[in-house]
mmCIF file of C-alpha atoms in Angstrom:
data_model
loop_
_atom_site.group_PDB
_atom_site.id
_atom_site.type_symbol
_atom_site.label_atom_id
_atom_site.label_comp_id
_atom_site.label_asym_id
_atom_site.label_seq_id
_atom_site.Cartn_x
_atom_site.Cartn_y
_atom_site.Cartn_z
ATOM 1 C CA UNK T 1437 -92.097 292.704 82.855
ATOM 2 C CA UNK T 1438 -91.942 295.281 80.045
ATOM 3 C CA UNK T 1439 -94.559 297.756 81.265
ATOM 4 C CA UNK T 1440 -93.174 300.851 83.009
ATOM 5 C CA UNK T 1441 -93.615 300.715 86.819
ATOM 6 C CA UNK T 1442 -95.297 304.158 86.998
ATOM 7 C CA UNK T 1443 -98.407 303.214 84.997
ATOM 8 C CA UNK T 1444 -101.383 302.500 87.288
ATOM 9 C CA UNK T 1445 -103.501 299.463 86.476
ATOM 10 C CA UNK T 1446 -106.724 301.483 86.795
ATOM 11 C CA UNK T 1447 -107.539 305.168 86.592
ATOM 12 C CA UNK T 1448 -109.109 306.827 89.660
ATOM 13 C CA UNK T 1449 -112.814 306.302 90.272
ATOM 14 C CA UNK T 1450 -113.482 309.985 89.675
ATOM 15 C CA UNK T 1451 -112.176 309.755 86.102
ATOM 16 C CA UNK T 1452 -114.316 306.773 85.079
ATOM 17 C CA UNK T 1453 -117.526 308.735 84.457
ATOM 18 C CA UNK T 1454 -118.806 308.116 80.929
ATOM 19 C CA UNK T 1455 -116.358 305.296 80.255
ATOM 20 C CA UNK T 1456 -117.236 301.665 79.674
ATOM 21 C CA UNK T 1457 -115.620 298.769 81.524
ATOM 22 C CA UNK T 1458 -112.819 298.460 78.962
ATOM 23 C CA UNK T 1459 -111.757 302.105 79.303
ATOM 24 C CA UNK T 1460 -110.958 302.345 83.022
ATOM 25 C CA UNK T 1461 -107.301 301.341 82.757
ATOM 26 C CA UNK T 1462 -104.198 303.473 83.101
ATOM 27 C CA UNK T 1463 -102.405 304.829 80.046
ATOM 28 C CA UNK T 1464 -98.811 303.640 79.855
ATOM 29 C CA UNK T 1465 -96.057 306.161 79.238
ATOM 30 C CA UNK T 1466 -94.135 304.063 76.721
ATOM 31 C CA UNK T 1467 -94.852 301.917 73.672
ATOM 32 C CA UNK T 1468 -95.850 298.919 75.794
ATOM 33 C CA UNK T 1469 -99.634 299.022 76.385
ATOM 34 C CA UNK T 1470 -101.238 298.245 79.711
ATOM 35 C CA UNK T 1471 -101.251 294.403 79.791
ATOM 36 C CA UNK T 1472 -104.219 294.159 82.170
ATOM 37 C CA UNK T 1473 -106.269 296.312 79.802
ATOM 38 C CA UNK T 1474 -105.257 294.119 76.865
ATOM 39 C CA UNK T 1475 -106.380 290.958 78.645
ATOM 40 C CA UNK T 1476 -109.685 292.521 79.695
ATOM 41 C CA UNK T 1477 -110.715 293.193 76.103
ATOM 42 C CA UNK T 1478 -109.395 289.953 74.617
ATOM 43 C CA UNK T 1479 -112.217 287.705 73.421
ATOM 44 C CA UNK T 1480 -111.056 284.805 71.281
ATOM 45 C CA UNK T 1481 -113.007 281.586 70.874
ATOM 46 C CA UNK T 1482 -111.863 278.497 68.993
ATOM 47 C CA UNK T 1483 -113.778 275.284 68.390
ATOM 48 C CA UNK T 1484 -112.177 272.261 66.750
ATOM 49 C CA UNK T 1485 -113.569 268.920 65.634
ATOM 50 C CA UNK T 1486 -111.351 266.266 64.127
ATOM 51 C CA UNK T 1487 -111.655 262.693 62.912
ATOM 52 C CA UNK T 1488 -108.493 260.709 62.221
ATOM 53 C CA UNK T 1489 -108.339 257.116 61.029
ATOM 54 C CA UNK T 1490 -105.876 254.605 59.594
ATOM 55 C CA UNK T 1491 -107.137 251.347 58.108
ATOM 56 C CA UNK T 1492 -105.103 248.512 56.608
ATOM 57 C CA UNK T 1493 -106.204 245.416 54.723
ATOM 58 C CA UNK T 1494 -103.819 242.565 53.910
ATOM 59 C CA UNK T 1495 -104.821 239.771 51.536
ATOM 60 C CA UNK T 1496 -102.515 236.842 50.882
ATOM 61 C CA UNK T 1497 -102.984 235.864 47.253
ATOM 62 C CA UNK T 1498 -100.317 233.147 47.469
ATOM 63 C CA UNK T 1499 -97.777 232.083 50.107
ATOM 64 C CA UNK T 1500 -95.256 234.568 48.720
ATOM 65 C CA UNK T 1501 -97.599 237.164 47.263
ATOM 66 C CA UNK T 1502 -99.501 239.736 49.397
ATOM 67 C CA UNK T 1503 -101.819 242.570 48.456
ATOM 68 C CA UNK T 1504 -102.042 245.466 50.908
ATOM 69 C CA UNK T 1505 -104.463 248.402 50.889
ATOM 70 C CA UNK T 1506 -104.107 251.293 53.330
ATOM 71 C CA UNK T 1507 -106.473 254.213 53.831
ATOM 72 C CA UNK T 1508 -105.695 257.204 56.025
ATOM 73 C CA UNK T 1509 -108.281 259.906 56.795
ATOM 74 C CA UNK T 1510 -107.867 263.342 58.332
ATOM 75 C CA UNK T 1511 -111.143 265.280 58.565
ATOM 76 C CA UNK T 1512 -111.354 268.469 60.614
ATOM 77 C CA UNK T 1513 -113.449 271.592 61.065
ATOM 78 C CA UNK T 1514 -112.287 274.647 62.978
ATOM 79 C CA UNK T 1515 -114.318 277.718 63.902
ATOM 80 C CA UNK T 1516 -112.690 280.801 65.382
ATOM 81 C CA UNK T 1517 -114.244 284.072 66.516
ATOM 82 C CA UNK T 1518 -112.622 287.292 67.689
ATOM 83 C CA UNK T 1519 -114.513 290.202 69.238
ATOM 84 C CA UNK T 1520 -112.887 293.595 69.817
ATOM 85 C CA UNK T 1521 -114.935 295.892 72.090
ATOM 86 C CA UNK T 1522 -114.893 299.655 71.762
ATOM 87 C CA UNK T 1523 -112.673 301.377 74.338
ATOM 88 C CA UNK T 1524 -110.756 304.561 75.095
ATOM 89 C CA UNK T 1525 -107.500 304.490 77.038
ATOM 90 C CA UNK T 1526 -105.901 307.492 75.353
ATOM 91 C CA UNK T 1527 -105.801 309.359 72.017
ATOM 92 C CA UNK T 1528 -103.494 306.702 70.561
ATOM 93 C CA UNK T 1529 -105.057 303.755 72.393
ATOM 94 C CA UNK T 1530 -108.683 303.556 71.437
ATOM 95 C CA UNK T 1531 -111.212 301.760 69.263
ATOM 96 C CA UNK T 1532 -114.191 303.903 68.345
ATOM 97 C CA UNK T 1533 -116.417 301.107 67.047
ATOM 98 C CA UNK T 1534 -116.345 297.462 68.030
ATOM 99 C CA UNK T 1535 -115.978 294.643 65.494
ATOM 100 C CA UNK T 1536 -116.346 290.907 65.102
ATOM 101 C CA UNK T 1537 -114.460 288.418 62.908
ATOM 102 C CA UNK T 1538 -115.522 284.818 62.388
ATOM 103 C CA UNK T 1539 -113.659 282.168 60.397
ATOM 104 C CA UNK T 1540 -114.687 278.630 59.459
ATOM 105 C CA UNK T 1541 -112.030 276.269 58.054
ATOM 106 C CA UNK T 1542 -112.638 272.751 56.722
ATOM 107 C CA UNK T 1543 -110.020 270.132 55.885
ATOM 108 C CA UNK T 1544 -110.490 266.769 54.213
ATOM 109 C CA UNK T 1545 -107.264 264.862 53.617
ATOM 110 C CA UNK T 1546 -106.834 261.227 52.689
ATOM 111 C CA UNK T 1547 -104.092 258.852 51.566
ATOM 112 C CA UNK T 1548 -104.754 255.616 49.669
ATOM 113 C CA UNK T 1549 -101.947 253.083 49.191
ATOM 114 C CA UNK T 1550 -102.322 249.898 47.158
ATOM 115 C CA UNK T 1551 -99.257 247.667 46.930
ATOM 116 C CA UNK T 1552 -98.400 244.144 45.797
ATOM 117 C CA UNK T 1553 -95.434 242.407 47.448
ATOM 118 C CA UNK T 1554 -93.550 239.269 46.460
ATOM 119 C CA UNK T 1555 -91.422 237.935 49.330
ATOM 120 C CA UNK T 1556 -89.529 234.641 49.176
ATOM 121 C CA UNK T 1557 -86.255 232.943 50.127
ATOM 122 C CA UNK T 1558 -84.643 230.503 47.672
ATOM 123 C CA UNK T 1559 -82.277 227.702 48.729
ATOM 124 C CA UNK T 1560 -81.920 229.238 52.209
ATOM 125 C CA UNK T 1561 -79.481 231.860 50.888
ATOM 126 C CA UNK T 1562 -81.202 233.966 48.233
ATOM 127 C CA UNK T 1563 -83.790 236.393 49.575
ATOM 128 C CA UNK T 1564 -85.945 238.445 47.203
ATOM 129 C CA UNK T 1565 -88.540 241.112 48.007
ATOM 130 C CA UNK T 1566 -90.304 242.977 45.192
ATOM 131 C CA UNK T 1567 -92.912 245.631 45.936
ATOM 132 C CA UNK T 1568 -94.914 247.696 43.470
ATOM 133 C CA UNK T 1569 -97.959 249.848 43.842
ATOM 134 C CA UNK T 1570 -99.868 253.096 43.479
ATOM 135 C CA UNK T 1571 -100.130 255.840 46.114
ATOM 136 C CA UNK T 1572 -102.656 258.675 46.003
ATOM 137 C CA UNK T 1573 -102.490 261.592 48.456
ATOM 138 C CA UNK T 1574 -105.164 264.307 48.438
ATOM 139 C CA UNK T 1575 -105.452 267.444 50.596
ATOM 140 C CA UNK T 1576 -108.643 269.508 50.378
ATOM 141 C CA UNK T 1577 -109.019 272.787 52.247
ATOM 142 C CA UNK T 1578 -111.509 275.653 52.244
ATOM 143 C CA UNK T 1579 -112.345 278.555 54.520
ATOM 144 C CA UNK T 1580 -114.851 281.371 54.901
ATOM 145 C CA UNK T 1581 -114.180 284.544 56.861
ATOM 146 C CA UNK T 1582 -116.633 287.321 57.736
ATOM 147 C CA UNK T 1583 -116.036 290.693 59.378
ATOM 148 C CA UNK T 1584 -118.375 293.437 60.515
ATOM 149 C CA UNK T 1585 -118.388 296.334 62.959
ATOM 150 C CA UNK T 1586 -121.074 297.995 65.041
ATOM 151 C CA UNK T 1587 -122.062 295.040 67.217
ATOM 152 C CA UNK T 1588 -125.069 296.085 69.388
ATOM 153 C CA UNK T 1589 -123.444 295.197 72.716
ATOM 154 C CA UNK T 1590 -119.960 295.099 74.200
ATOM 155 C CA UNK T 1591 -120.981 292.747 76.996
ATOM 156 C CA UNK T 1592 -123.879 290.570 75.822
ATOM 157 C CA UNK T 1593 -122.222 287.639 74.054
ATOM 158 C CA UNK T 1594 -125.561 286.502 72.609
ATOM 159 C CA UNK T 1595 -125.452 289.576 70.371
ATOM 160 C CA UNK T 1596 -121.935 288.921 69.127
ATOM 161 C CA UNK T 1597 -123.194 287.806 65.726
ATOM 162 C CA UNK T 1598 -122.356 289.082 62.268
ATOM 163 C CA UNK T 1599 -126.048 289.361 61.364
ATOM 164 C CA UNK T 1600 -126.630 291.613 64.377
ATOM 165 C CA UNK T 1601 -124.007 294.158 63.317
ATOM 166 C CA UNK T 1602 -125.206 297.693 62.679
ATOM 167 C CA UNK T 1603 -122.001 299.200 61.319
ATOM 168 C CA UNK T 1604 -121.171 300.261 57.788
ATOM 169 C CA UNK T 1605 -118.212 297.953 57.267
ATOM 170 C CA UNK T 1606 -118.930 294.410 56.129
ATOM 171 C CA UNK T 1607 -116.253 292.200 54.624
ATOM 172 C CA UNK T 1608 -116.276 288.576 53.556
ATOM 173 C CA UNK T 1609 -113.658 286.467 51.836
ATOM 174 C CA UNK T 1610 -113.337 282.789 51.052
ATOM 175 C CA UNK T 1611 -110.981 280.412 49.318
ATOM 176 C CA UNK T 1612 -110.480 276.723 48.666
ATOM 177 C CA UNK T 1613 -107.663 274.591 47.374
ATOM 178 C CA UNK T 1614 -106.895 270.982 46.485
ATOM 179 C CA UNK T 1615 -103.469 269.341 46.349
ATOM 180 C CA UNK T 1616 -103.154 265.905 44.778
ATOM 181 C CA UNK T 1617 -100.140 263.720 44.213
ATOM 182 C CA UNK T 1618 -100.338 260.398 42.347
ATOM 183 C CA UNK T 1619 -97.323 258.112 42.630
ATOM 184 C CA UNK T 1620 -96.217 254.816 41.190
ATOM 185 C CA UNK T 1621 -93.624 253.022 43.318
ATOM 186 C CA UNK T 1622 -91.374 250.038 42.670
ATOM 187 C CA UNK T 1623 -88.723 248.564 44.969
ATOM 188 C CA UNK T 1624 -86.494 245.488 44.848
ATOM 189 C CA UNK T 1625 -84.529 244.073 47.761
ATOM 190 C CA UNK T 1626 -82.098 241.185 47.248
ATOM 191 C CA UNK T 1627 -79.716 239.617 49.731
ATOM 192 C CA UNK T 1628 -77.352 236.689 49.529
ATOM 193 C CA UNK T 1629 -76.585 234.591 52.583
ATOM 194 C CA UNK T 1630 -77.567 237.500 54.825
ATOM 195 C CA UNK T 1631 -74.243 239.125 53.946
ATOM 196 C CA UNK T 1632 -74.669 241.034 50.692
ATOM 197 C CA UNK T 1633 -77.637 243.338 50.195
ATOM 198 C CA UNK T 1634 -78.898 245.142 47.126
ATOM 199 C CA UNK T 1635 -81.733 247.676 47.143
ATOM 200 C CA UNK T 1636 -83.134 249.488 44.106
ATOM 201 C CA UNK T 1637 -86.204 251.672 43.803
ATOM 202 C CA UNK T 1638 -88.019 253.850 41.271
ATOM 203 C CA UNK T 1639 -90.764 256.340 42.074
ATOM 204 C CA UNK T 1640 -92.857 258.330 39.597
ATOM 205 C CA UNK T 1641 -94.718 261.306 41.084
ATOM 206 C CA UNK T 1642 -97.317 263.558 39.508
ATOM 207 C CA UNK T 1643 -98.156 266.611 41.632
ATOM 208 C CA UNK T 1644 -100.925 269.162 41.056
ATOM 209 C CA UNK T 1645 -98.780 271.918 42.605
ATOM 210 C CA UNK T 1646 -96.752 272.246 39.422
ATOM 211 C CA UNK T 1647 -97.790 273.520 35.956
ATOM 212 C CA UNK T 1648 -99.545 270.967 33.772
ATOM 213 C CA UNK T 1649 -96.548 270.527 31.480
ATOM 214 C CA UNK T 1650 -94.157 269.799 34.376
ATOM 215 C CA UNK T 1651 -96.043 267.837 36.993
ATOM 216 C CA UNK T 1652 -94.320 264.461 36.580
ATOM 217 C CA UNK T 1653 -90.963 263.512 38.029
ATOM 218 C CA UNK T 1654 -89.061 260.224 38.061
ATOM 219 C CA UNK T 1655 -86.824 259.497 41.038
ATOM 220 C CA UNK T 1656 -84.638 256.447 41.503
ATOM 221 C CA UNK T 1657 -82.153 255.122 44.038
ATOM 222 C CA UNK T 1658 -79.793 252.197 44.431
ATOM 223 C CA UNK T 1659 -77.691 250.931 47.339
ATOM 224 C CA UNK T 1660 -75.351 248.072 48.187
ATOM 225 C CA UNK T 1661 -74.437 246.846 51.665
ATOM 226 C CA UNK T 1662 -71.948 244.298 52.977
ATOM 227 C CA UNK T 1663 -72.181 242.791 56.465
ATOM 228 C CA UNK T 1664 -68.520 242.231 57.214
ATOM 229 C CA UNK T 1665 -69.263 240.761 60.641
ATOM 230 C CA UNK T 1666 -70.975 237.811 58.893
ATOM 231 C CA UNK T 1667 -67.772 236.770 57.126
ATOM 232 C CA UNK T 1668 -65.732 233.854 58.469
ATOM 233 C CA UNK T 1669 -62.544 235.918 58.543
ATOM 234 C CA UNK T 1670 -64.086 238.559 60.810
ATOM 235 C CA UNK T 1671 -63.562 237.671 64.431
ATOM 236 C CA UNK T 1672 -63.821 240.352 67.076
ATOM 237 C CA UNK T 1673 -64.839 240.354 70.702
ATOM 238 C CA UNK T 1674 -65.330 244.134 70.643
ATOM 239 C CA UNK T 1675 -67.297 244.701 67.426
ATOM 240 C CA UNK T 1676 -70.399 242.579 66.907
ATOM 241 C CA UNK T 1677 -71.946 244.511 64.019
ATOM 242 C CA UNK T 1678 -69.987 245.982 61.120
ATOM 243 C CA UNK T 1679 -71.598 246.973 57.834
ATOM 244 C CA UNK T 1680 -70.345 248.898 54.821
ATOM 245 C CA UNK T 1681 -73.015 250.562 52.688
ATOM 246 C CA UNK T 1682 -72.925 252.768 49.611
ATOM 247 C CA UNK T 1683 -75.863 254.266 47.799
ATOM 248 C CA UNK T 1684 -77.061 257.015 45.537
ATOM 249 C CA UNK T 1685 -80.465 258.382 44.721
ATOM 250 C CA UNK T 1686 -82.696 261.304 43.992
ATOM 251 C CA UNK T 1687 -85.840 262.551 45.765
ATOM 252 C CA UNK T 1688 -88.486 265.081 44.781
ATOM 253 C CA UNK T 1689 -89.883 268.075 46.620
ATOM 254 C CA UNK T 1690 -93.313 269.596 46.081
ATOM 255 C CA UNK T 1691 -93.137 271.915 49.098
ATOM 256 C CA UNK T 1692 -93.965 275.112 47.217
ATOM 257 C CA UNK T 1693 -96.842 277.558 47.473
ATOM 258 C CA UNK T 1694 -100.170 276.546 45.967
ATOM 259 C CA UNK T 1695 -99.721 279.556 43.681
ATOM 260 C CA UNK T 1696 -96.165 278.546 42.850
ATOM 261 C CA UNK T 1697 -97.189 277.305 39.404
ATOM 262 C CA UNK T 1698 -98.429 280.805 38.562
ATOM 263 C CA UNK T 1699 -96.048 283.126 40.435
ATOM 264 C CA UNK T 1700 -92.330 282.694 40.951
ATOM 265 C CA UNK T 1701 -91.865 285.502 43.479
ATOM 266 C CA UNK T 1702 -93.607 286.375 46.737
ATOM 267 C CA UNK T 1703 -93.248 288.409 49.912
ATOM 268 C CA UNK T 1704 -92.305 287.512 53.461
ATOM 269 C CA UNK T 1705 -92.007 289.463 56.702
ATOM 270 C CA UNK T 1706 -88.773 289.207 58.611
ATOM 271 C CA UNK T 1707 -87.953 290.186 62.189
ATOM 272 C CA UNK T 1708 -84.356 290.560 63.310
ATOM 273 C CA UNK T 1709 -83.583 290.520 67.044
ATOM 274 C CA UNK T 1710 -80.438 292.240 68.182
#
């Protein structure tokens, strides 16, 4: 839709002498390149393997006391490869030497929750639920990227290998990171006669994304609710559920860069459409 209508898809047969199969396309007269030519030299390959699992074990220690252990796994491996063949469309649209980039990324994430819950109703009116436990969340990531130019063939995919490259440019970079958060959680729920409800919780988080002297945060919340529709004085044929609830609390946020504990400023690219 954006290419100018005067650009031919292909150049005439007489002008193709000495050009490879990626260089026989018309040169556009504006900043939008020939889209057919772009597609012809686009070679991207992505392979993904993933294993995802959630397991839960409940053990009833006593009629009102339950131990629960939960394990969640997220294991994945992704391999991507990009090949750019050499071509000549025009002085400003050419690649003199082909190149190949290959990236391998591994992820191993898991969450382990261990909680103990006391749940009981007293005298048919007093309900009490107390839960406490430890939560551990770990994200492990690493990648390896290699780049080289001078691949022996533009068409034989069997030769699209980094070891086969004959060019002078070889680049490799790799990195790995681990994010851990260890949390202690405690929550109490109390209700009287299924009309008045009290909820209080405390959470202590320790995150590896922050500096060592500031990794721990304590966050608490409390709320009170009143089911007015359960009162004897409330009689309505229109409203069958009416609750008033007030609460206050504080939550944490570790959504910062992995390098956030070392650097407080960074850079971003912005694009403004008008």
